[in-house]
Short mmCIF file of C-alpha atoms and ligand atoms in Angstrom, two decimals:
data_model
loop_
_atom_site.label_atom_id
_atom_site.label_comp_id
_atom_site.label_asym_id
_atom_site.label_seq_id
_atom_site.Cartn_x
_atom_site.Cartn_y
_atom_site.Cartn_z
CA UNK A 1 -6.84 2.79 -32.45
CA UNK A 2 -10.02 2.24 -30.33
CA UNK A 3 -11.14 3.68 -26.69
CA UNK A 4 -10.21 0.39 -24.58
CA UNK A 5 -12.80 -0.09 -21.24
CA UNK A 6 -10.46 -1.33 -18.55
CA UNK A 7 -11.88 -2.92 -15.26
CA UNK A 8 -9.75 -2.15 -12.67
CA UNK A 9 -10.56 -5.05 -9.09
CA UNK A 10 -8.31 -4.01 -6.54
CA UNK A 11 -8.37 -6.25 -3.36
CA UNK A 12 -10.66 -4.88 -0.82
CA UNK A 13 -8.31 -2.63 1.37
CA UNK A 14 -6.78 0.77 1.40
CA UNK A 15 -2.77 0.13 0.33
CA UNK A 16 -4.79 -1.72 -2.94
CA UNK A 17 -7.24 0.82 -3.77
CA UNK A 18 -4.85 3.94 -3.45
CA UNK A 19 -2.45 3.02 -6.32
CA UNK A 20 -5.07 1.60 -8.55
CA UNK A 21 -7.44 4.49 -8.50
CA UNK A 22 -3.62 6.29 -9.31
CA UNK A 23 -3.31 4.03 -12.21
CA UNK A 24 -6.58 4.29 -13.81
CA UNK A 25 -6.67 8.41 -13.59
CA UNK A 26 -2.96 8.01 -15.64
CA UNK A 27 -5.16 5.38 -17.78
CA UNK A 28 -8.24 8.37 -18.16
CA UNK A 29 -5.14 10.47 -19.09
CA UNK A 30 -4.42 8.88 -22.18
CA UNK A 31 -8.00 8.06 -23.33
CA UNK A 32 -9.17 4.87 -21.21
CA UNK A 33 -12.46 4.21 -19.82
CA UNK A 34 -12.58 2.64 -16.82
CA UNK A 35 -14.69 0.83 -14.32
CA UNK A 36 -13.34 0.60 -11.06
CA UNK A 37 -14.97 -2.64 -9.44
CA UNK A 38 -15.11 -2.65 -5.82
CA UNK A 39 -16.62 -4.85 -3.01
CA UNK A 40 -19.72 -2.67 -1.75
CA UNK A 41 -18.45 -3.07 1.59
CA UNK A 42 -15.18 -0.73 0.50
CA UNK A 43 -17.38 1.01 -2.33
CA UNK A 44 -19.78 2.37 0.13
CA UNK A 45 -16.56 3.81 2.15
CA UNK A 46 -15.10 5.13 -1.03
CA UNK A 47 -18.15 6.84 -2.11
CA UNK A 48 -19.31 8.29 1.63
CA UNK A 49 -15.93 10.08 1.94
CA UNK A 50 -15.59 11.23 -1.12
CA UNK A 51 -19.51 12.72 -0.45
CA UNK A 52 -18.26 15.01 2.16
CA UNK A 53 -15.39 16.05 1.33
CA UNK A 54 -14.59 19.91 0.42
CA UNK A 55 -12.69 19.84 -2.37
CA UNK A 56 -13.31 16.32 -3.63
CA UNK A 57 -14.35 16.96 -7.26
CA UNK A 58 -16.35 13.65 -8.85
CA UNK A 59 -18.05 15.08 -11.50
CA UNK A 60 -15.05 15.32 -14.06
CA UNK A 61 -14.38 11.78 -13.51
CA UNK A 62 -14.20 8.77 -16.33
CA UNK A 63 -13.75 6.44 -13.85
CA UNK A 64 -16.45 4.70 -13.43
CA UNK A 65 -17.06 3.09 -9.92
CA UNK A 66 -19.48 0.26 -9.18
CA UNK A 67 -18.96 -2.92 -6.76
CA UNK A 68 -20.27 -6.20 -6.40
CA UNK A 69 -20.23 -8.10 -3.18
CA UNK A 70 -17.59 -10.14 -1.37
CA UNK A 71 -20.62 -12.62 0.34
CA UNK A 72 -19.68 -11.76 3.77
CA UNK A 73 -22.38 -10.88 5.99
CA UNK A 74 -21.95 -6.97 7.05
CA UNK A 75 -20.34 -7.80 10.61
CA UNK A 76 -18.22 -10.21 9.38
CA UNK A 77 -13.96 -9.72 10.69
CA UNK A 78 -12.95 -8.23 6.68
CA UNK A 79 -9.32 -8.64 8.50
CA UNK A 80 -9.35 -12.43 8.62
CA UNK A 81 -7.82 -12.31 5.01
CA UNK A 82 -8.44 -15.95 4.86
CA UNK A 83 -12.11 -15.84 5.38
CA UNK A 84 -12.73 -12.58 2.96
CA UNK A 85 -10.31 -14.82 0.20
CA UNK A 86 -12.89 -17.75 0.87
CA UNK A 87 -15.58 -15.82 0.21
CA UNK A 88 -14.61 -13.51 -2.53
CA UNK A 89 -13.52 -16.49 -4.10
CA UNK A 90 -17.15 -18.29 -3.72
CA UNK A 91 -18.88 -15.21 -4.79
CA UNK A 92 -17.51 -12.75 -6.97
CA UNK A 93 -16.19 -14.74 -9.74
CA UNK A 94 -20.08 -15.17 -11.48
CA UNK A 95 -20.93 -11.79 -9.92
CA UNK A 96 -18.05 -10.19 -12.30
CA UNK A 97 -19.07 -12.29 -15.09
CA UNK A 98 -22.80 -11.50 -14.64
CA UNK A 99 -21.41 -7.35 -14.38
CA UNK A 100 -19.52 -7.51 -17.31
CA UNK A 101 -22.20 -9.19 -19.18
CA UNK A 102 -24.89 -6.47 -17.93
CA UNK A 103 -22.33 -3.39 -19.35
CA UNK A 104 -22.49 -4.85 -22.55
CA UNK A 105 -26.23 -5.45 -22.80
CA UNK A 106 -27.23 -2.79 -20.79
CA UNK A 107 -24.74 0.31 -21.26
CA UNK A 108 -23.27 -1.13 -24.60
CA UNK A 109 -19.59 -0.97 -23.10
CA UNK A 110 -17.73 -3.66 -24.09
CA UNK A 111 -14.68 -4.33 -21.39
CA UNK A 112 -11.56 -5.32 -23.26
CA UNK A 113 -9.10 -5.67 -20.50
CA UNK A 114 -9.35 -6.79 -16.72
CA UNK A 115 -6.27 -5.37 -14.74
CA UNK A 116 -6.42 -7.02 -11.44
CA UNK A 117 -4.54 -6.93 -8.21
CA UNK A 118 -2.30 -10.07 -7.42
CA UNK A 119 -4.25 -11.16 -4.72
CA UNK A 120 -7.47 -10.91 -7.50
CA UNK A 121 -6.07 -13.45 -9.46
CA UNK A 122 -9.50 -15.28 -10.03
CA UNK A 123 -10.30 -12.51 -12.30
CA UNK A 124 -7.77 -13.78 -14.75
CA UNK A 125 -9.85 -16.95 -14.97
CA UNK A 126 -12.32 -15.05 -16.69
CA UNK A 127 -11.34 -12.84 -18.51
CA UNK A 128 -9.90 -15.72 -20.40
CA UNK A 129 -13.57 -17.42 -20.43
CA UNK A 130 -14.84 -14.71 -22.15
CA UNK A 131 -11.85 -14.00 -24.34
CA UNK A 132 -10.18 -10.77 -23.27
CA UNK A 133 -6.89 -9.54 -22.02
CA UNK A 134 -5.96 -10.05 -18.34
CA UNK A 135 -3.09 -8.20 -16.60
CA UNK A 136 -1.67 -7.97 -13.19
CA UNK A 137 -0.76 -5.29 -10.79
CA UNK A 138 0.79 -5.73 -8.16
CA UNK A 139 0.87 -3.13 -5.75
CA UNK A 140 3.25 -3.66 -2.91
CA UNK A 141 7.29 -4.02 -3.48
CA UNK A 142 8.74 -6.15 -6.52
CA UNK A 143 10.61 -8.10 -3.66
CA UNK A 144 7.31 -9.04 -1.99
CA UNK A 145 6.07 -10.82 -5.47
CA UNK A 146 9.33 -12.12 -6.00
CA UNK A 147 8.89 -13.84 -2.77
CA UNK A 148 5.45 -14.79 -3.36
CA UNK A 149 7.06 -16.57 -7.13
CA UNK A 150 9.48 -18.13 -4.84
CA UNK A 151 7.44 -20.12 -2.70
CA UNK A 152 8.52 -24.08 -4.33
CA UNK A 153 11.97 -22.57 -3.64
CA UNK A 154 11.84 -21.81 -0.64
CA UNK A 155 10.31 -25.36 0.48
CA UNK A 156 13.21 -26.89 -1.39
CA UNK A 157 15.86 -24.25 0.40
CA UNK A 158 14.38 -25.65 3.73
CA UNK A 159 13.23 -22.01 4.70
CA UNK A 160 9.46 -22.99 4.72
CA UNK A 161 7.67 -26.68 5.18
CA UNK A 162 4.87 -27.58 2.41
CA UNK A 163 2.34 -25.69 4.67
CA UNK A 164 4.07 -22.61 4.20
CA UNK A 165 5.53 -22.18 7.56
CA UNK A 166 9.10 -20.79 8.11
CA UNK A 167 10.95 -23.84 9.20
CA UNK A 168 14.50 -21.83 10.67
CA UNK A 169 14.86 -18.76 12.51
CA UNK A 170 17.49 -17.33 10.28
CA UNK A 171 17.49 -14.67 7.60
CA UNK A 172 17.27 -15.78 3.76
CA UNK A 173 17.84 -14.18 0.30
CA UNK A 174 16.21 -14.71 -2.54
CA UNK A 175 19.22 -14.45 -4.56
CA UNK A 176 22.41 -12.58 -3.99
CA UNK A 177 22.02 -9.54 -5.56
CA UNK A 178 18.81 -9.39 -3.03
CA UNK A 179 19.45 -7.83 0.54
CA UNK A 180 18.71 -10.67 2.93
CA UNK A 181 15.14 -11.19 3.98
CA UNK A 182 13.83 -11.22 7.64
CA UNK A 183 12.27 -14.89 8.40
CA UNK A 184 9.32 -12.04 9.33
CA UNK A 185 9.04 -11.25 5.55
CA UNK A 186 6.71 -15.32 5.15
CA UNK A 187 3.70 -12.58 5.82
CA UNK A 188 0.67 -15.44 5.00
CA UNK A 189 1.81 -17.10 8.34
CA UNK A 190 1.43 -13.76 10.28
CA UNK A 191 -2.15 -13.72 10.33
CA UNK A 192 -4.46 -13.97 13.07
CA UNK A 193 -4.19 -17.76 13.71
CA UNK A 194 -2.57 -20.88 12.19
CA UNK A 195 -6.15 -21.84 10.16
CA UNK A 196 -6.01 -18.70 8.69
CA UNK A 197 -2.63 -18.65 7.44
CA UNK A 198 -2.74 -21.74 6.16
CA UNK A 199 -5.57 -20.74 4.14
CA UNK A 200 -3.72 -16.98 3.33
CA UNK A 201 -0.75 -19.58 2.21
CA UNK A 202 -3.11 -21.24 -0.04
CA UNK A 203 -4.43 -18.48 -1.40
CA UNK A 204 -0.88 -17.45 -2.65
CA UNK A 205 0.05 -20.31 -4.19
CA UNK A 206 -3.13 -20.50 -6.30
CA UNK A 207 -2.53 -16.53 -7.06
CA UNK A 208 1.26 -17.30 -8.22
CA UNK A 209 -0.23 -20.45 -10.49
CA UNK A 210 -2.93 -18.38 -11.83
CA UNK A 211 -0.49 -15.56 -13.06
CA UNK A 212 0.26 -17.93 -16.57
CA UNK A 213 -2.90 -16.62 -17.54
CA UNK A 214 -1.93 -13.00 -17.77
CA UNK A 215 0.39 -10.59 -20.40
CA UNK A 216 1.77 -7.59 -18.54
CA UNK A 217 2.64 -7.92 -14.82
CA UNK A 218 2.71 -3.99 -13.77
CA UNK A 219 4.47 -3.00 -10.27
CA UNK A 220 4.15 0.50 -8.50
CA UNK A 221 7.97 0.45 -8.03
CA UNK A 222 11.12 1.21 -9.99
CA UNK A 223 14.26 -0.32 -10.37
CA UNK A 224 16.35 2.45 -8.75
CA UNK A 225 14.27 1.23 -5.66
CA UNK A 226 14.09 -2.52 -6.11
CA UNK A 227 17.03 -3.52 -8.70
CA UNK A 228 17.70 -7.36 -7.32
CA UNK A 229 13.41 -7.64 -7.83
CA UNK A 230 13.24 -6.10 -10.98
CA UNK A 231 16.29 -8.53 -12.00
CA UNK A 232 15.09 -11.81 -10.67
CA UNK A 233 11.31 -11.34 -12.44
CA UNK A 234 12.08 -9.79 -15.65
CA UNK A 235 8.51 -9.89 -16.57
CA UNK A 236 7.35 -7.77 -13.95
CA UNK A 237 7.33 -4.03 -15.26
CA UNK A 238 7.67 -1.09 -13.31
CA UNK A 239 5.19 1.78 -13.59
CA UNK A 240 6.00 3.99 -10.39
CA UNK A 241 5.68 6.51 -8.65
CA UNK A 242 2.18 6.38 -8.89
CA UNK A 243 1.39 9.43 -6.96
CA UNK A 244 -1.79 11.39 -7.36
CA UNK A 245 -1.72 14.81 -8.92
CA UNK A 246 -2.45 18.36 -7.57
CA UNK A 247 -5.26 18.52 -10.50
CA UNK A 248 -6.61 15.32 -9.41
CA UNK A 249 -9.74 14.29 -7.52
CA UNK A 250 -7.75 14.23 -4.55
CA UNK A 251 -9.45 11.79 -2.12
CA UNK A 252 -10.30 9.58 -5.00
CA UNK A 253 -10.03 5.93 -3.26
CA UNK A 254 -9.76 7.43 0.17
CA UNK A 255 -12.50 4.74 2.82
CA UNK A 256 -11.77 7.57 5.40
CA UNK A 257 -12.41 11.21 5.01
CA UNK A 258 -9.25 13.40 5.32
CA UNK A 259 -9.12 15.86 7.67
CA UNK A 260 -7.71 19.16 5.59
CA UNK A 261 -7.14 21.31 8.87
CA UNK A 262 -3.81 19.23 9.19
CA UNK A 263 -3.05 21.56 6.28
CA UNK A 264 -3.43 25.15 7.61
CA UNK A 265 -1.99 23.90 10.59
CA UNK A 266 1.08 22.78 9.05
CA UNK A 267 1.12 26.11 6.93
CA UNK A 268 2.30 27.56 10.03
CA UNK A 269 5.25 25.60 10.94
CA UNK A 270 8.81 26.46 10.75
CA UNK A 271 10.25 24.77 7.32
CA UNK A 272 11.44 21.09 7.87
CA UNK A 273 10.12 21.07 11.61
CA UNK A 274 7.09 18.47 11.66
CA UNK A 275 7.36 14.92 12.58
CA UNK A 276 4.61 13.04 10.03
CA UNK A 277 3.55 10.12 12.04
CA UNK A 278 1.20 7.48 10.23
CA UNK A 279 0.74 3.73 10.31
CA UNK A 280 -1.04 2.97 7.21
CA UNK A 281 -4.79 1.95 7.54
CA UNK A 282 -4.62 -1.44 9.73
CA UNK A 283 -1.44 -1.26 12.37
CA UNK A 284 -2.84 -1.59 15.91
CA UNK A 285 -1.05 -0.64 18.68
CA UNK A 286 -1.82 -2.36 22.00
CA UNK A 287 -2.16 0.45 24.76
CA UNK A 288 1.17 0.34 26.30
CA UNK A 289 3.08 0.86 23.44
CA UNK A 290 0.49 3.29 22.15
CA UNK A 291 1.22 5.32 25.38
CA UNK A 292 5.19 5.45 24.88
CA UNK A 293 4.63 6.89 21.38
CA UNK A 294 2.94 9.89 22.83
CA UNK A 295 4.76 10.06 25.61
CA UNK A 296 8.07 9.53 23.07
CA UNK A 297 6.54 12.76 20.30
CA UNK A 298 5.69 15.16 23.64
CA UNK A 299 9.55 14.41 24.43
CA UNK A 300 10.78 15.24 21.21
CA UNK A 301 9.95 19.00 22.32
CA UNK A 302 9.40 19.10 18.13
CA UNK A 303 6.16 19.97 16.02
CA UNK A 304 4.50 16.43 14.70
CA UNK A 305 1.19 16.08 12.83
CA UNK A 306 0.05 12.24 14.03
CA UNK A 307 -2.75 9.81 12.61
CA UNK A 308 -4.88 8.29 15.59
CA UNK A 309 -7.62 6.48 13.21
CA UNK A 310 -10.87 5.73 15.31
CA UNK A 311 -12.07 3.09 13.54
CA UNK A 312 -15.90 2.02 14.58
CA UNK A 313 -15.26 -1.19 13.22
CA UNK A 314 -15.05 -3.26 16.26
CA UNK A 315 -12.87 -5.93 14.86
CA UNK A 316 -10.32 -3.31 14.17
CA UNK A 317 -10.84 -0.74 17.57
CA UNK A 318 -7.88 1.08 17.63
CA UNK A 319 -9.45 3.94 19.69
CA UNK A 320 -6.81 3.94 22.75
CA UNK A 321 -6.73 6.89 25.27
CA UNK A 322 -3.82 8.86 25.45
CA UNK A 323 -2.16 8.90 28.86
CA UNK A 324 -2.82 11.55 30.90
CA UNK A 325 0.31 12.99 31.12
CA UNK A 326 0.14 13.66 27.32
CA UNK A 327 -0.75 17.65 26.98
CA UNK A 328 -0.12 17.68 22.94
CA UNK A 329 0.12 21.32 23.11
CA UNK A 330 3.38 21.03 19.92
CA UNK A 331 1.08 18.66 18.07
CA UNK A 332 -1.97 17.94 15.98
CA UNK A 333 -3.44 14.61 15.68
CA UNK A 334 -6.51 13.69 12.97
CA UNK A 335 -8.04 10.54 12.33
CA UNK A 336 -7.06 10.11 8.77
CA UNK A 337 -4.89 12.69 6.95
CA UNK A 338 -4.16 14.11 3.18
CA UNK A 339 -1.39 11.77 3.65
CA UNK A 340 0.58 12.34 0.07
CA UNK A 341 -0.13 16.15 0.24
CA UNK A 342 1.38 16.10 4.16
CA UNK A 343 4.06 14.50 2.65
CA UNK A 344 4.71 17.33 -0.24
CA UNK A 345 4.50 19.96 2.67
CA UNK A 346 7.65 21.98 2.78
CA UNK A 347 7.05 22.18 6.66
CA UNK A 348 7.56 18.18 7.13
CA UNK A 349 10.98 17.04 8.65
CA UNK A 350 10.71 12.95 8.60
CA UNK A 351 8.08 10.41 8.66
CA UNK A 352 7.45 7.92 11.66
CA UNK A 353 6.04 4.98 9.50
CA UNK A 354 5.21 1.12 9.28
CA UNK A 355 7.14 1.09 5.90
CA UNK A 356 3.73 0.13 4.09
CA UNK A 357 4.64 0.22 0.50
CA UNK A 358 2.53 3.00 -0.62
CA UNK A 359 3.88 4.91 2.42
CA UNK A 360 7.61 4.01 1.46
CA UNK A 361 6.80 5.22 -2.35
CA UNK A 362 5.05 8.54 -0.83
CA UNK A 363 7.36 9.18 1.65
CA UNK A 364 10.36 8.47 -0.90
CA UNK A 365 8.87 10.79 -4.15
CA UNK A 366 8.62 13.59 -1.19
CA UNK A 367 12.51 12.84 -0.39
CA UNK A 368 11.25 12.49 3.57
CA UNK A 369 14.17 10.99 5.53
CA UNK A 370 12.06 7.93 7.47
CA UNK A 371 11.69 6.71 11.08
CA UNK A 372 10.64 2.91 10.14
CA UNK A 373 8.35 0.94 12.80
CA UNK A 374 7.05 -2.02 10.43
CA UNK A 375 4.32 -4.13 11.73
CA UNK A 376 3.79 -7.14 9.10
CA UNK A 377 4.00 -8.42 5.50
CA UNK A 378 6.40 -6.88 3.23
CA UNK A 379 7.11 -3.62 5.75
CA UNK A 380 9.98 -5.39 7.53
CA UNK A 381 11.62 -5.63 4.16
CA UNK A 382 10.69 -2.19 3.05
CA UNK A 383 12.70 -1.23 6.41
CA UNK A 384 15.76 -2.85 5.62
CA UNK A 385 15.43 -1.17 1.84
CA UNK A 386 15.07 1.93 3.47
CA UNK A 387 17.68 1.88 6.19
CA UNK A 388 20.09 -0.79 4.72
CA UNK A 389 20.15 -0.09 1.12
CA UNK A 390 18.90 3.10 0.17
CA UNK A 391 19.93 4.80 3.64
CA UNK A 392 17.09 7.43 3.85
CA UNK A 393 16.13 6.06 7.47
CA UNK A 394 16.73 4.71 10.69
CA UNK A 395 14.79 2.19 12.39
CA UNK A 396 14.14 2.07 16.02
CA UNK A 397 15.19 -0.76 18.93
CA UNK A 398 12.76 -2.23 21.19
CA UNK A 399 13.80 -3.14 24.73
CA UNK A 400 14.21 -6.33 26.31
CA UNK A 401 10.21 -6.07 26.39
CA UNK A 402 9.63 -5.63 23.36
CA UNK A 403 8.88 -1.98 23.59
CA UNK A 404 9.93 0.82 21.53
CA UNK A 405 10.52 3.13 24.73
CA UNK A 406 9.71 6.95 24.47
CA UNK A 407 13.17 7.38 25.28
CA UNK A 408 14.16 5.79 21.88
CA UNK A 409 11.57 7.68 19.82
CA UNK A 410 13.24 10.96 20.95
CA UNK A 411 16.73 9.48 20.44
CA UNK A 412 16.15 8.47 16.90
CA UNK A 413 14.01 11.59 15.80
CA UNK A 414 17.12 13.71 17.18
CA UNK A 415 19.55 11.53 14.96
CA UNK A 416 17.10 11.33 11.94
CA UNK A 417 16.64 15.26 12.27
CA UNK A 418 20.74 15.57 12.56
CA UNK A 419 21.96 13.63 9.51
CA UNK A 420 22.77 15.56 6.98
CA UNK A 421 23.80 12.31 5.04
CA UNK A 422 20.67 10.68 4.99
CA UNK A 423 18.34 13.91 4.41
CA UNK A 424 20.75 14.17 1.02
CA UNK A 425 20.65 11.02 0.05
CA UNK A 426 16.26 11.43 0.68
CA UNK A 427 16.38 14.39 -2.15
CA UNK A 428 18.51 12.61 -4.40
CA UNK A 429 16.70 9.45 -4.35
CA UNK A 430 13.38 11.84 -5.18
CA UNK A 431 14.91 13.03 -7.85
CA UNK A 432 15.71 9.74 -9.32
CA UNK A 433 12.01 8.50 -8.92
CA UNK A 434 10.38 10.99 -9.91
CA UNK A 435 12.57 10.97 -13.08
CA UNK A 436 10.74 7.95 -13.91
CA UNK A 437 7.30 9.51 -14.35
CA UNK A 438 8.52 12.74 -16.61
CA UNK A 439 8.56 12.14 -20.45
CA UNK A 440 10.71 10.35 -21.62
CA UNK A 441 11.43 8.33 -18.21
CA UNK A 442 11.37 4.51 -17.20
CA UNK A 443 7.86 4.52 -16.06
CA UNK A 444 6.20 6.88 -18.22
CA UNK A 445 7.40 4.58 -20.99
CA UNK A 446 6.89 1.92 -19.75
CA UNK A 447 3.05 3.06 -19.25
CA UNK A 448 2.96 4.29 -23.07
CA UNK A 449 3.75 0.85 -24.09
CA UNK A 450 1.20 -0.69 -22.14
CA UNK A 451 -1.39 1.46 -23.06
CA UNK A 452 -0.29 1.08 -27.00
CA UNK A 453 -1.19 -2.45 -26.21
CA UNK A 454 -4.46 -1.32 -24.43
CA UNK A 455 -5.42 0.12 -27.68
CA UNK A 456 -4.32 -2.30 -30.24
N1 LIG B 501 -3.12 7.30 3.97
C1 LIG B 501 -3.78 8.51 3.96
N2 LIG B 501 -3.98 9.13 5.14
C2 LIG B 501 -3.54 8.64 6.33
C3 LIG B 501 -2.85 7.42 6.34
C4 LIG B 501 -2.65 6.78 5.14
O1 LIG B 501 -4.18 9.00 2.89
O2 LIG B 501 -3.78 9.29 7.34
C5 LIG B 501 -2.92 6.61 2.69
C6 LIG B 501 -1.47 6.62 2.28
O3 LIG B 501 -1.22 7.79 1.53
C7 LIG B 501 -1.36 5.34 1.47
C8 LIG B 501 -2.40 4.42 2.06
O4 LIG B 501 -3.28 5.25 2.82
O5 LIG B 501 -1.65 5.59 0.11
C9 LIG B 501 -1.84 3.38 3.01
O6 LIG B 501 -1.15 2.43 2.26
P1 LIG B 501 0.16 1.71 2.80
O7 LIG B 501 0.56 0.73 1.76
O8 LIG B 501 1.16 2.71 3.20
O9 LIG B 501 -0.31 1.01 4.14
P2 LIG B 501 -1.50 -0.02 4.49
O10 LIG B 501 -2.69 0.79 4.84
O11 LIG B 501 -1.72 -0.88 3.27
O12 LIG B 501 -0.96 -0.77 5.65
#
């Protein structure tokens, strides 16, 4: 069997990068090269925090990181997902081809395999141009692809019009043994403005068509998780938990630095006493409801350990100021945290979260009951997964405003913190994942087969 170079292209953004970094060190693990193909504008993040990080080792690593642009101009509003589609699509395509040409003439590494991120799918196009294997990964929930296959369905259901747009207010599901989908859950026409998510629409459908090119469709997911997903696309093959190891290069991936003091400072917490807040790497709060949340953790007269990112970026300024009244004396808050180590921490009660998948598969492998506050795409379905069907969380209620009062934050951190039911059903559920990645288990099979294949 040969040593198969895999290039890895996750879409530019944090949720993406995280699980495929994950991926390709289990890939390392059983004797893969590969080269991890950023846009500069994220590899220049990845590379900067890994540079000052204590205890970020890069020199063991066989991944091999290099970028190529996405064309936009170093300004440009990367959150406009239509735009940074537009141009990635107008750019990188004969950038990719040109870098996978130059490793072979240059470094004499011939790539056999591109595994790209859905939302990648050009990719495919050429690594069947220039005759290798292409596979997908998919790195949010199974049900978010499913929904993404079911897109001519859902015009012909009457849920969406031929522009992608929900057409009625009401819940759908995507097939009965599915729990019923929010009308929130159409994500591409939740972006900034109607151009843009007719373009983001666009963009999916192309994606979806452009999936006939690949062989393996891999999901970070399992079927204990997702079984009405994993039913309705039988193709789509689930290789989760993808966690990171302790012996790993911990920050691996990471476009923020961690802060590590969150660590100590949770060393000296009572056991099951911390409330983990964190809203992924894009949420935005506007300033009112930013100010209930603190007001709602101070109230809670509990320990919590809560992400405030300060983002320079001006397109994304998130840097609010907390209300006065706010002393923080029970809490600690960083900019950007060891998140999946916090989570591990014996001294963590529940986690306030916006159900981003990555954050529902962390928080789940930890067996963390869950205080879910989505804020778009597939997070109001990972809610209703995690309240409805799994029962490891609550969710909250906003008022006739719209607000998630700080009243209610204490309320449902009390109940959370009270339930004996769902804390049990949190460790049992662990359990049950990470079953899947020991020998012998779904996903560690599953990952042996595909890398048999790798090497063929
Ligand atoms: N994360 C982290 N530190 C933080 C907040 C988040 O390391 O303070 C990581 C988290 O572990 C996860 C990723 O960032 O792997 C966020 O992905 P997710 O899908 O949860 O949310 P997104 O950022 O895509 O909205």
């Amino acid at each position: 069997m040969s040593v198969p170079t895999v290039l890895v292209l996750p879409l530019p953004a944090q949720g993406h990068v995280n699980p495929m970094i994950v991926f390709s060190q289990r890939l390392v693990q059983n004797g893969c090269n590969i080269i991890f193909v950023n846009t500069e504008f994220i590899h220049n993040k990845v590379v900067s925090s890994m540079g000052n990080q204590q205890g970020c080792d890069t020199g063991r690593s066989l991944i091999k990181l290099v970028s190529i642009p996405d064309g936009l101009g170093p300004d440009a509003d990367r959150n406009n997902f239509g735009v940074l589609f537009g141009s990635m699509l107008n750019n990188m395509p004969a950038m990719l081809e040109k870098l996978i040409e130059d490793l072979r003439l240059k470094d004499g590494v011939t790539v056999s395999c591109i595994v790209a991120d859905f939302l990648m799918a050009w990719a495919f196009e050429i690594a069947r141009n220039i005759g290798i294997k292409g596979v997908m990964f998919f790195p949010a929930s199974a049900s978010l692809l499913a929904l993404n296959c079911s897109i001519p369905r859902l015009i012909d259901d009457g849920i969406i019009d031929s522009n992608g747009l929900p057409i009625t207010q009401k819940t759908f599901q995507l097939s009965p043994s599915f729990p019923p989908m929010d009308i929130q859950s159409i994500w591409w026409a939740k972006t900034v403005d109607s151009k843009s998510a007719n373009e983001t629409y666009k963009a999916v459908v192309l994606c979806v068509q452009t999936l006939e090119l690949t062989e393996w469709w891999l999901c970070n997911s399992t079927p204990e998780i997702e079984p009405g997903a994993f039913s309705f696309l039988p193709k789509l093959l689930p290789i989760g938990p993808l966690l990171r190891g302790v012996t790993e290069e911990k920050c691996l991936g990471q476009l923020r630095e961690e802060d590590l003091s969150c660590i100590s400072w949770l060393d000296q917490q009572p056991h099951a006493s911390v409330i983990f807040v964190a809203f992924g790497s894009t949420t935005l709060f506007d300033e009112k409801q930013f100010k209930e949340l603190a007001l709602g953790l101070e109230l809670t007269n509990r320990p919590f350990l809560w992400v405030v990112r300060q983002d320079s970026n001006s397109d994304s300024n998130n840097n609010l100021p907390l209300p006065n009244e706010f002393k923080g004396n029970q809490g600690k808050i960083v900019k950007w945290a060891p998140q999946q180590k916090v989570l591990s921490h014996p001294a963590i009660a529940c986690f306030v979260s916006h159900c981003g998948w990555n954050s529902t598969i962390e928080g789940l492998s930890n067996g963390v009951p869950f205080l879910c506050w989505p804020y778009f795409i597939d997070q109001f379905f990972s809610k209703t997964l995690l309240c409805d069907v799994l029962k490891v969380g609550l969710g909250f209620d906003a008022d006739e405003n719209g607000l998630i009062s700080r009243g209610e934050i204490k309320a449902k951190v009390d109940k959370v913190l009270s339930d004996e039911n769902i804390r049990s059903k949190a460790h049992v559920l662990k359990e049950k994942l990470l079953n899947n990645m020991k020998v012998g288990g779904r996903s560690s099979e599953n990952l042996n087969k595909f890398i048999k294949w790798l090497k063929e």
